[in-house]
XYZ file of C-alpha atoms in Angstrom:
634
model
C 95.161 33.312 109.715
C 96.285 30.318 108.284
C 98.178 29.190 105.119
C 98.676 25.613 103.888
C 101.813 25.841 101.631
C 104.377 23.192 100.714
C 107.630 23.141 103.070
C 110.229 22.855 100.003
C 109.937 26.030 98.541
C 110.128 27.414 101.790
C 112.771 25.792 103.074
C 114.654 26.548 99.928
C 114.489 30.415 100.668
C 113.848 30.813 104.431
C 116.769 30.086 106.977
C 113.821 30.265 109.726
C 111.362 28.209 108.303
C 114.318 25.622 107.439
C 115.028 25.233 111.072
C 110.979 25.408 112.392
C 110.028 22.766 110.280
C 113.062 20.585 110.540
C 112.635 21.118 114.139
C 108.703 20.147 113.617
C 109.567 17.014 111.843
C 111.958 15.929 114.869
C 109.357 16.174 117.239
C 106.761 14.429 115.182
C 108.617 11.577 114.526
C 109.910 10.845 117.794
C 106.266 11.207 119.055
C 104.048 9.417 117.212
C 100.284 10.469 117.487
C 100.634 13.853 117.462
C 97.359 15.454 116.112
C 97.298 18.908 114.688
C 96.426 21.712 116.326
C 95.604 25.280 115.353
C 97.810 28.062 115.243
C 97.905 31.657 113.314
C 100.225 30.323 110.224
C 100.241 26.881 109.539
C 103.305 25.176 107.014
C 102.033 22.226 105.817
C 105.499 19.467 105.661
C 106.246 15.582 105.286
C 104.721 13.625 102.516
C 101.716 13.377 101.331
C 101.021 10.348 100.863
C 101.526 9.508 104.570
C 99.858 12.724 105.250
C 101.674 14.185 107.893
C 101.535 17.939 108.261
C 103.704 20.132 110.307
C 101.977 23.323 111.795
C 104.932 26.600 112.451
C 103.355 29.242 114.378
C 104.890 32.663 113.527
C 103.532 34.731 116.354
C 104.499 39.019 116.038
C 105.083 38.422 112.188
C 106.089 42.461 110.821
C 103.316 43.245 108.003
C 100.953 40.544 109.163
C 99.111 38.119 107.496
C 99.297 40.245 103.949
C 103.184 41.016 103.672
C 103.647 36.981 104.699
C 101.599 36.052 101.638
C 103.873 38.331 99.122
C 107.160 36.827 101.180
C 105.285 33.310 100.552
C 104.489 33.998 96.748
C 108.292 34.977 96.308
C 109.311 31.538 97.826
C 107.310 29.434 95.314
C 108.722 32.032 92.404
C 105.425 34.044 91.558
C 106.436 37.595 90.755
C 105.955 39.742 93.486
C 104.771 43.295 93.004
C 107.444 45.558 94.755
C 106.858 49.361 94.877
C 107.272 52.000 97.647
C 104.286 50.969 99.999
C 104.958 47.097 99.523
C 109.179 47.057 100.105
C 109.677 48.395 103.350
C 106.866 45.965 104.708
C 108.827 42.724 102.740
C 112.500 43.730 103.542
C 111.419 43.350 107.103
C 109.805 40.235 106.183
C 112.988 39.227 104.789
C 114.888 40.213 108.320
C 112.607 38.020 110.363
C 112.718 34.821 107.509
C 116.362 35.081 107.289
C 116.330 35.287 103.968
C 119.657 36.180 103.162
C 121.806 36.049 99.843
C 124.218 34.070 101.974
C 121.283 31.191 102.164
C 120.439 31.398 99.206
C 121.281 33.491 95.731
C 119.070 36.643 94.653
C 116.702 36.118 97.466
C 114.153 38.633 99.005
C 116.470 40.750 101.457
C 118.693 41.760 98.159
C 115.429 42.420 96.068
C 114.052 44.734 98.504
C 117.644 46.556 99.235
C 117.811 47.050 95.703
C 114.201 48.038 94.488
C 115.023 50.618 97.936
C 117.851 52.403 96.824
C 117.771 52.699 93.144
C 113.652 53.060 92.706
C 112.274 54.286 95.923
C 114.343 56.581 97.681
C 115.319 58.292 94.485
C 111.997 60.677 94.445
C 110.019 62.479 97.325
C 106.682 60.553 97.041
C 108.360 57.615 97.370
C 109.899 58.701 100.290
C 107.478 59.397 101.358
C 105.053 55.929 100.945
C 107.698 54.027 102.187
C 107.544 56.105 104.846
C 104.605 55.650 105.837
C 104.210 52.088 105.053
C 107.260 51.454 107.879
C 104.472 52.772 110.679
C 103.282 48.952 110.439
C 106.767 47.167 110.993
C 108.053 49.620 113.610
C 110.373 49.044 115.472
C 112.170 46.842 113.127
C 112.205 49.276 110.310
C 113.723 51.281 112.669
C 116.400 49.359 113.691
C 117.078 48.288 109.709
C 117.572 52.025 109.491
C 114.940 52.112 106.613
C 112.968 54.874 108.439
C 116.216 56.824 108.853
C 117.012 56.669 105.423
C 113.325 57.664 104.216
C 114.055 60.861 106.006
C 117.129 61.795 105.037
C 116.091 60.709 101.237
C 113.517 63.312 101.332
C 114.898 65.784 103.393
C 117.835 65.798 101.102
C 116.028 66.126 97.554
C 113.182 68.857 99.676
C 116.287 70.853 100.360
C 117.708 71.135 97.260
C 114.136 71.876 95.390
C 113.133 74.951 94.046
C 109.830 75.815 96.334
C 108.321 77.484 92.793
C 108.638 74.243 90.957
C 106.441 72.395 93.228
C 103.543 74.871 93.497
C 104.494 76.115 97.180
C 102.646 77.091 99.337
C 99.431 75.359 98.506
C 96.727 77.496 98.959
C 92.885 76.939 99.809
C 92.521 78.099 96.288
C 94.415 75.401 95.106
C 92.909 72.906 97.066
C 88.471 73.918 95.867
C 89.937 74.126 92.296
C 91.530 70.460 92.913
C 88.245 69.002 94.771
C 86.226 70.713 91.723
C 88.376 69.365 88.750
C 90.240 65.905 90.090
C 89.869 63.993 87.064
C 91.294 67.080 84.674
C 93.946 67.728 87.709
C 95.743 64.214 87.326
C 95.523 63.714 83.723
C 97.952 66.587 83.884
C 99.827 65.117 85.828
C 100.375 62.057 83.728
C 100.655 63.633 80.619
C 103.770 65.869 81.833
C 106.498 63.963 81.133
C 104.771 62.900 77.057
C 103.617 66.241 76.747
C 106.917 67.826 74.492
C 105.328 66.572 70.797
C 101.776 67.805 71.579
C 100.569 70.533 69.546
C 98.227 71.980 72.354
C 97.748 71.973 75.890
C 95.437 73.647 77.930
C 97.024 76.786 80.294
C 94.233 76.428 83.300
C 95.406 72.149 83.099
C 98.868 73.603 83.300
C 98.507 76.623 86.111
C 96.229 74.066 87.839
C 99.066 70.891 87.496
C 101.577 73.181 89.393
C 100.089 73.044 92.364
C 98.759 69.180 92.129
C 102.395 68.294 91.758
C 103.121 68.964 95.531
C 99.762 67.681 96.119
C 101.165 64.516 95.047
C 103.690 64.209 97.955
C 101.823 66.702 100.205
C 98.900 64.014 100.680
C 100.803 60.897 102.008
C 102.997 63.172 103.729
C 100.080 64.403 105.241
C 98.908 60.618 106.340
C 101.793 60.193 108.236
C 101.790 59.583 112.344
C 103.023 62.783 114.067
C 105.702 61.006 115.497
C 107.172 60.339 111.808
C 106.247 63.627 110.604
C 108.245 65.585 113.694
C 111.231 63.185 112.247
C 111.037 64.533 109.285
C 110.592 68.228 110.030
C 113.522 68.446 111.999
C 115.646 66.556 109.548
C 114.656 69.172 107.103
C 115.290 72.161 109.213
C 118.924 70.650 109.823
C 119.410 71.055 106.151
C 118.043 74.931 105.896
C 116.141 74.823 103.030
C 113.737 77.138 101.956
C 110.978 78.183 105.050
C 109.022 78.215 102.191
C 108.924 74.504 101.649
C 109.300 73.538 105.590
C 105.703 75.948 106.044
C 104.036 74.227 103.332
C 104.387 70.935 104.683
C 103.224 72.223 107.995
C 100.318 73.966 106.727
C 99.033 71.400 105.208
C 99.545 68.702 107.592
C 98.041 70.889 109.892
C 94.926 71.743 107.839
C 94.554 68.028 107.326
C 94.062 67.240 111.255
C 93.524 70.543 113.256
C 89.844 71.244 112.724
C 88.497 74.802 111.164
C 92.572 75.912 110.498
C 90.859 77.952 107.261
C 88.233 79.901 107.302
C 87.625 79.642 103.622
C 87.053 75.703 103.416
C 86.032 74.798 106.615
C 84.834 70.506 107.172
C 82.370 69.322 109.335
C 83.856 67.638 112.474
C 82.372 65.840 115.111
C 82.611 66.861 118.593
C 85.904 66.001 119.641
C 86.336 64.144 123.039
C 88.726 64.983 125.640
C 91.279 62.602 123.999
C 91.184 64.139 120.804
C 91.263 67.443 122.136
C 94.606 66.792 123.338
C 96.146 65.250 120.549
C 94.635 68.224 118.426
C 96.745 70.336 120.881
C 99.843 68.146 120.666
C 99.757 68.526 116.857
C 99.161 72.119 117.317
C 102.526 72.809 119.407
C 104.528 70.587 117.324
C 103.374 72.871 114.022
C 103.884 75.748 115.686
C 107.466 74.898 117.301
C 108.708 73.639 113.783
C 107.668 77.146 112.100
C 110.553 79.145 110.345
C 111.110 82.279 111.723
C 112.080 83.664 108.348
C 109.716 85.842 106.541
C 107.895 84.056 104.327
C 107.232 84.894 100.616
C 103.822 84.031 100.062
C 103.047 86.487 103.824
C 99.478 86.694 102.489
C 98.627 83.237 102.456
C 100.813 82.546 105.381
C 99.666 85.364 107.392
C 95.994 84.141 106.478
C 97.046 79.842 108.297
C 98.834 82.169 110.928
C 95.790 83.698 112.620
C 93.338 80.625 111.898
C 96.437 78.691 114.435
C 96.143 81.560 116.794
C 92.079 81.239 117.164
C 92.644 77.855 117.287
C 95.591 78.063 119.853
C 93.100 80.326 121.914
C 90.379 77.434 121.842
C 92.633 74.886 122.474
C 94.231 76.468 125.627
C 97.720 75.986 124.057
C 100.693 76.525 126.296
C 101.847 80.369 126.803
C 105.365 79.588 125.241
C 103.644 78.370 122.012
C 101.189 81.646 122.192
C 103.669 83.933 122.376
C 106.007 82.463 119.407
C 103.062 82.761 117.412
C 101.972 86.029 118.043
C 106.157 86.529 117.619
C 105.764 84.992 113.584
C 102.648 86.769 112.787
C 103.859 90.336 113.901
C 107.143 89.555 111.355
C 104.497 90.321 108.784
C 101.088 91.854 110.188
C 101.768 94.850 107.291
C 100.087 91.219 105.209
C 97.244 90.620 107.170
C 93.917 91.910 106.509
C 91.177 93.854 109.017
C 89.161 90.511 109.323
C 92.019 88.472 110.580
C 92.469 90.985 113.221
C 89.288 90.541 114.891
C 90.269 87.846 117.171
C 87.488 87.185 119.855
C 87.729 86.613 123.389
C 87.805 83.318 124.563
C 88.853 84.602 128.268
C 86.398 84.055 130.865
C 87.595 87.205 132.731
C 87.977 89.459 129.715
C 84.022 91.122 128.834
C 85.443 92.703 125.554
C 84.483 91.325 122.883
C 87.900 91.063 120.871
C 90.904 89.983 121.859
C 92.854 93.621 121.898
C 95.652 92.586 124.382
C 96.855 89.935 122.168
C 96.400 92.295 119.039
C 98.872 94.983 120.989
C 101.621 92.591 121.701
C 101.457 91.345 118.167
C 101.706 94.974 117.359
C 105.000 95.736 119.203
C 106.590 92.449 118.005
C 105.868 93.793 114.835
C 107.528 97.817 115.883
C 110.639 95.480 117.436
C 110.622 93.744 113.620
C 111.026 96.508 111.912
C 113.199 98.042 114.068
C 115.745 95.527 113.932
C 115.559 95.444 110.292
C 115.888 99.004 110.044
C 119.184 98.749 112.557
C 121.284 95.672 111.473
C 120.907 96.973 107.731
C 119.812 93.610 106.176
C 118.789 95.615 102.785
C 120.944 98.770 103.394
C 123.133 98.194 100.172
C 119.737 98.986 98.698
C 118.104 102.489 97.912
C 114.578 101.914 98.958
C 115.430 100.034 102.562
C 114.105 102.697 104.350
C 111.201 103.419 101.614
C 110.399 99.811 102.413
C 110.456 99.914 106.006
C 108.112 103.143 106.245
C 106.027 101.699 103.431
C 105.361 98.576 105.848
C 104.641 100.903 108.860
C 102.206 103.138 107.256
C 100.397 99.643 105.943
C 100.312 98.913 109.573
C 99.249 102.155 110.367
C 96.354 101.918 108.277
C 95.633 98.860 109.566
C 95.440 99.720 113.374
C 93.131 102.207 112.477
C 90.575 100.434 111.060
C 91.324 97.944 113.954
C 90.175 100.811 116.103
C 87.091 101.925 114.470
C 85.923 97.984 114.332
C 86.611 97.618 118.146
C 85.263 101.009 119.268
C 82.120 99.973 119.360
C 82.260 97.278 122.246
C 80.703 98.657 125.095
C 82.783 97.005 127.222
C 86.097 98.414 125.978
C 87.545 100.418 128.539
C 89.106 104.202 127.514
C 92.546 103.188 129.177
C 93.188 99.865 126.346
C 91.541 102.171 124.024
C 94.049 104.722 124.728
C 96.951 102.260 125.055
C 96.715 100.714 121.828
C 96.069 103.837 119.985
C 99.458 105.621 120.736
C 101.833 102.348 120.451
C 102.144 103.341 116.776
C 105.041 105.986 116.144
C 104.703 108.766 114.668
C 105.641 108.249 111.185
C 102.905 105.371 110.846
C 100.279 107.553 110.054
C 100.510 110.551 107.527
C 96.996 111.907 108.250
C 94.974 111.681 111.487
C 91.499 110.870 109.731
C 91.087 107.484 110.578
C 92.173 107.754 113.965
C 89.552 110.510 114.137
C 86.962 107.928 113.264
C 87.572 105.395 115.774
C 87.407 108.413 118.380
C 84.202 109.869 117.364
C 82.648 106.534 116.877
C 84.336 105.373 121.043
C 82.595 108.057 122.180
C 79.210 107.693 120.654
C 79.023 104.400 122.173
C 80.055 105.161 125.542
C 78.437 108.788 126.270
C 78.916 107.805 130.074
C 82.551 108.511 130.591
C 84.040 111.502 132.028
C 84.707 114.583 130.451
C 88.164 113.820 131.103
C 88.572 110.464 129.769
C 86.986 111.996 126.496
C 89.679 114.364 127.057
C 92.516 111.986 126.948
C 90.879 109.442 124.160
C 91.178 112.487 121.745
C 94.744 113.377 122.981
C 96.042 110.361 120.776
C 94.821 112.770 117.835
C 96.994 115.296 115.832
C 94.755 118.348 114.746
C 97.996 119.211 112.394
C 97.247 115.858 110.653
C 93.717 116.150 110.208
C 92.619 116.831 106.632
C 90.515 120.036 105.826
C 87.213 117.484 105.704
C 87.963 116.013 109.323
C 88.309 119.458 110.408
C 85.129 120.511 109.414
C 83.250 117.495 110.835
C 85.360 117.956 113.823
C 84.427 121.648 114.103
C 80.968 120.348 114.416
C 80.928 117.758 115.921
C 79.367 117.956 119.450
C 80.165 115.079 120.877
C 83.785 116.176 120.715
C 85.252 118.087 124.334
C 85.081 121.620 123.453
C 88.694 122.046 124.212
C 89.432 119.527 121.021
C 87.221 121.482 119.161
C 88.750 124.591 119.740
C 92.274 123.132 118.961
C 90.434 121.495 115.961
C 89.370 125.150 115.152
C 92.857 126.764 115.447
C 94.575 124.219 113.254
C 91.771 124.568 110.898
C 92.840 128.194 110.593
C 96.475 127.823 110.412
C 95.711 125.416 106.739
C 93.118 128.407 105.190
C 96.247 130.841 106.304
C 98.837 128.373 104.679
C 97.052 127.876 101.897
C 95.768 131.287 101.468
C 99.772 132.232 101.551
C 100.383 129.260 98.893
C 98.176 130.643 96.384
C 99.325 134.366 96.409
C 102.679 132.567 96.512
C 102.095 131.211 93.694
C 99.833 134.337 92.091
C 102.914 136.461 92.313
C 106.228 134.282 91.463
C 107.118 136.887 87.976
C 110.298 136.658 87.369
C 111.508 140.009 88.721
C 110.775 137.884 91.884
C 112.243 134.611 90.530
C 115.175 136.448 90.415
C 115.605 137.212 93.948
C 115.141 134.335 95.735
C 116.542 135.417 99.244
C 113.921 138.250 99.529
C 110.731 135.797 98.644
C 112.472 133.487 101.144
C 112.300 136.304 103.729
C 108.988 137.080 102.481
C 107.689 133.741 102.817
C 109.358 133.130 106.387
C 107.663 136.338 107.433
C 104.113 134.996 106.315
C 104.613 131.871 108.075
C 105.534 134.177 111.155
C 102.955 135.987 110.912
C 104.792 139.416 110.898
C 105.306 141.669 107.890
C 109.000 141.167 106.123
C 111.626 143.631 106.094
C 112.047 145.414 103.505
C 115.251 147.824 103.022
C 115.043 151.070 102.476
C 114.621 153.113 99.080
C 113.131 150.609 97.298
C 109.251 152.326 96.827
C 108.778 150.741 93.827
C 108.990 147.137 94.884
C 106.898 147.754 98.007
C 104.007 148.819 95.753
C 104.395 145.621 93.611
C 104.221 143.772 96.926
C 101.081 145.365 98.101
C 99.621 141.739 97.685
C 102.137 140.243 100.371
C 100.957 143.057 102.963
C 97.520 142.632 101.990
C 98.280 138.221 103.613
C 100.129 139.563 106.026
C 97.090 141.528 107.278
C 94.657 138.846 106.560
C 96.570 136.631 108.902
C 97.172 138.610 111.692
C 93.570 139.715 111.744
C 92.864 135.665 111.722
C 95.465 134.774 114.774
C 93.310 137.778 116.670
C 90.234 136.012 115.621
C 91.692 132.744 117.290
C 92.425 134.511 120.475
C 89.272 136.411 120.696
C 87.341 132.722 119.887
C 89.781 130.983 122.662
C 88.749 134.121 125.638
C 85.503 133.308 124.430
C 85.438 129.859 125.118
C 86.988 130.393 128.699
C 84.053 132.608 129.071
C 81.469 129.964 128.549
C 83.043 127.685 130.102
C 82.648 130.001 133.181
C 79.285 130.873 132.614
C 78.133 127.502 131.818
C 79.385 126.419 134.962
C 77.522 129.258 136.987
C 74.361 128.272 135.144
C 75.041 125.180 136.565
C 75.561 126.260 140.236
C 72.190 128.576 140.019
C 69.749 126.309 138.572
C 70.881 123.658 141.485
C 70.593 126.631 144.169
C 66.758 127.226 142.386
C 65.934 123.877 142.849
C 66.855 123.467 146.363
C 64.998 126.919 146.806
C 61.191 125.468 144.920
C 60.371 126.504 141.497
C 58.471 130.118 142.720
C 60.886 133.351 141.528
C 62.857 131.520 139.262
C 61.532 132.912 136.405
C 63.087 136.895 137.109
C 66.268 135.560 138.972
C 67.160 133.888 135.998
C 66.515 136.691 133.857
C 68.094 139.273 135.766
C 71.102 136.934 136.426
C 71.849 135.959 133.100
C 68.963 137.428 130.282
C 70.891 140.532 128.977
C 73.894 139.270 129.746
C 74.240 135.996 127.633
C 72.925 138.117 124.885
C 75.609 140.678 124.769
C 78.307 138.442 125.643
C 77.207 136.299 122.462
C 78.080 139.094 120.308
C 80.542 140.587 121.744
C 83.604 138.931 120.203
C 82.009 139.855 116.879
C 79.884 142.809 117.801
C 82.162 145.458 116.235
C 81.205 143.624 112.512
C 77.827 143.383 113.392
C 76.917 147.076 114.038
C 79.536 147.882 110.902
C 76.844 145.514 108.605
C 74.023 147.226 110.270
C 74.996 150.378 109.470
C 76.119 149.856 106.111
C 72.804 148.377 105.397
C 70.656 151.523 106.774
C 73.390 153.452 104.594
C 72.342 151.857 101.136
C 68.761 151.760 102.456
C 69.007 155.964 102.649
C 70.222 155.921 99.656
């Protein structure tokens, strides 16, 4: 581009246009005939009248053709407007012009120096614009040290903030309630600092202005080249401020160029080419290497940008190191994440399941190591509740494996061994009852009736009958796809909680307080209940053993349940037995041909099943049968 501008007021503030255009002049008047030629900025010089024009190329000019008009409109005294994304772009201006106080008094290099350090770098979004506004006059600005001081300017003030002031983290609430209400959002805004004599205000403008305010230096900090913004990341990290405040910044840069980051307010991108791909996986890396490995106190929203960078980390084919750092932040807090996030598919060519459930259990045990070290180095030990904290946060996690399992249980392609595995990497204090676990069991082995009877077998070994509650046990009890050996431990445990609470109620039935007080002897009592043998009682004292005819009367009760359970467990080795000859002579009768099966069967096993049906309970039986022909006599 050209400009045809008078050499004077040039002259008068440029050092380097002084010494082109003198330089021009010497040439043109020593040659005479010189015609003009073309060039990208032309300086009109001489006189007029004679109308002789000097032409000053200014090839690589920082800003281009649009900061040299503002440095031109400064030389002939028009009032140039300086503000944060105009002053880095004219102070380098300056640099190349030579414009220097030393050539001349208040001239642009002096202006710019001073509108930068008293206006600009005193606040974060200007800091910020000027910033940005050096990516066109690189490297100069560089060497200046303007970019330098952008960064330490805002890395400085971010530092010192208080993350609650600005609104962090902003969340993808924030962000639909800004896109719905813009106009409402930045009259807010402007209205903050006049707002002390107003007699109303509006609380949603208000709640809704806290988070804008960030928005207002989030945005261009957001526009910035990843270069820049990996500058200023690590100049705030050498300052350890709040992770807070470093993870807002990164989650929002990152939901700015990393395509479908949320889930909840997802864009429409075009297909990305190879190229972009990669940068998209450059700016991945870089968030994820710059995240705090603090805790964070919004975990819920974090947690939330956490897994979306994992999917994305997954479809990106992200570097193992980054993977595994990831997985490292999100298992600091998985007792925040929610079943949905969880359910990370399978992008693995060679992996048929449909979820992810490798990933999930190394997540899982950087999450036990977590809490382990918390629980060791005593970070909250002056406090009470540490430990009511810490086992809070595994049962959470507990809950949340659980319903992990169910979800997952139905892939067909799951195998029983990373069923198994997963199941039992919780400890034992993460769950208090057993029921959900039961649920992803019975619901693994309706969908996959084809494996063994001993891989059933071990899939419900990850269960506790004693935690089961008195509902699971009854579903369990009948449940038939269940091994019969679970059942029958199902069964037994099932018994022992009717005997305990049996005992609990006559317990309580019969605290008086002759009993109250003697507590040793109910102690006994109650030890010998649990035993399942009748207390001892010394000797002489007839009275109290008739008062205590209730206590024998449990004691009974239970031992004639515990011979129940053994009669019900021979009986179950017996069918197991029988079953299994069944088995052998129906084979034998089909290798044999289908004539005289009819009375071998019968004679084999007729009467016999029969009896042995009733036997364990035949004894009752005949005692009902009689009693009813009694009353019938009667």
């Amino acid at each position: 581009m050209s400009f045809h501008l008078h050499k004077f007021p040039l002259m008068s503030k440029s050092r380097k246009l002084h010494q082109l255009i003198t330089e021009q002049e010497t040439k043109q008047t020593s040659t005479a005939g010189i015609g003009e030629a073309e060039g990208e900025e032309r300086v009109p010089g001489g006189d007029e009248i004679e109308e002789v024009h000097s032409q000053i190329s200014l090839p690589n000019f920082p800003g281009g053709s649009e900061t040299f008009e503002m440095a031109a409109k400064f030389c002939y005294g028009v009032k140039v407007d300086l503000n944060s994304s105009t002053v880095a772009p004219l102070r380098c201006a300056g640099e190349f012009l030579e414009m220097t106080e030393e050539y001349s008094e208040d001239n642009l290099i002096s202006k710019t120096e001073r509108f930068l350090s008293q206006y600009v770098l005193k606040s974060l979004k200007g800091s910020i614009k000027a910033l940005k506004s050096c990516e066109k006059v690189m490297p100069l600005a560089e060497t200046l040290g303007i970019v330098q001081r952008c960064i330490d300017s805002f890395a400085s003030r971010a530092s010192s903030a208080d993350p609650a002031s600005f609104g962090w983290p902003v969340s993808d609430e924030a962000n639909d309630n800004r896109a719905t209400s813009n106009q409402a959002l930045w009259n807010g805004i402007e209205s903050a600092v006049g707002r002390k004599g107003a007699v109303s205000a509006s609380i949603a403008a208000t709640s809704v202005g806290r988070g804008t305010n960030a928005d207002s230096w989030l945005e261009p900090l957001s526009l910035l080249s990843l270069p820049l913004f990996q500058q200023l990341i690590l100049a705030m990290r050498a300052r350890d401020p709040s992770p807070d405040i470093i993870e807002s910044c990164l989650i929002y840069y990152a939901k700015k160029y990393i395509p479908g980051i949320s889930r909840l307010n997802r864009k429409p991108f075009s297909s990305s080419s190879i190229a972009s791909e990669s940068e998209h996986r450059e700016i991945l890396e870089t968030i994820i290497s710059n995240l705090p490995r603090e805790r964070s106190s919004k975990s819920s929203t974090t947690t939330r940008f956490l897994f979306g960078l994992l999917r994305t980390a997954n479809i990106l084919n992200a570097s193992e190191s980054c993977r595994s750092a990831l997985e490292k932040k999100i298992g600091s807090q998985l007792e925040h994440a929610t079943l949905d996030e969880l359910l990370i598919p399978s992008y693995s060519k060679l992996d048929e399941n449909l979820y992810d459930v490798d990933c999930l259990e190394r997540i899982l045990i950087y999450c036990l190591d977590g809490l382990e070290e918390r629980n060791a180095s005593g970070i909250e030990a002056e406090e009470d509740g540490d430990h009511n904290v810490i086992s809070s946060c595994l049962i959470l996690v507990g809950k949340l494996i659980d319903g992990y399992l169910a979800e997952i249980a139905s892939d067909a392609n799951l195998k029983p061994d990373r069923f198994y595995n997963l199941a039992i990497v919780l400890p034992e204090q993460a769950r208090l009852f057993h029921d959900g676990l039961y649920r992803a069991v019975d619901i693994y082995i309706k969908a996959h009736p084809w494996i063994s009877q001993a891989e059933k077998e071990k899939i419900c070994r990850v269960m506790d009958c004693q935690k089961l509650t008195l509902e699971a046990c009854t579903h369990a009890a009948q449940n038939e796809r269940l091994p019969l050996r679970a059942v029958v431990q199902v069964l037994f445990f099932e018994q022992l909680q009717l005997r305990h609470a049996i005992a609990g109620k006559l317990i309580a039935a019969n605290a008086t307080p002759q009993n109250s007080a003697r507590p040793s002897v109910l102690r006994r009592e109650q030890e010998g209940v649990e035993e399942g043998t009748i207390p001892a009682v010394a000797a002489g004292a007839g009275e109290a053993e008739e008062s205590r005819s209730p206590w024998r009367t449990a004691v009974r009760a239970n031992q004639v349940l515990r011979l129940d359970m053994d009669s019900m467990r021979t009986r179950v080795h017996q069918l197991e037995k029988e079953c299994s000859t069944m088995k052998k002579v129906i084979q034998k009768i089909d290798k044999e041909g289908p004539r005289g099966w009819g009375s071998s069967l019968t004679r084999r096993f007729g009467c016999k099943i029969k009896t042995q049906v009733c036997d364990s309970h035949g004894q009752t039986v005949v005692n009902g049968r009689k009693g009813r022909d009694h009353d019938h006599q009667q």
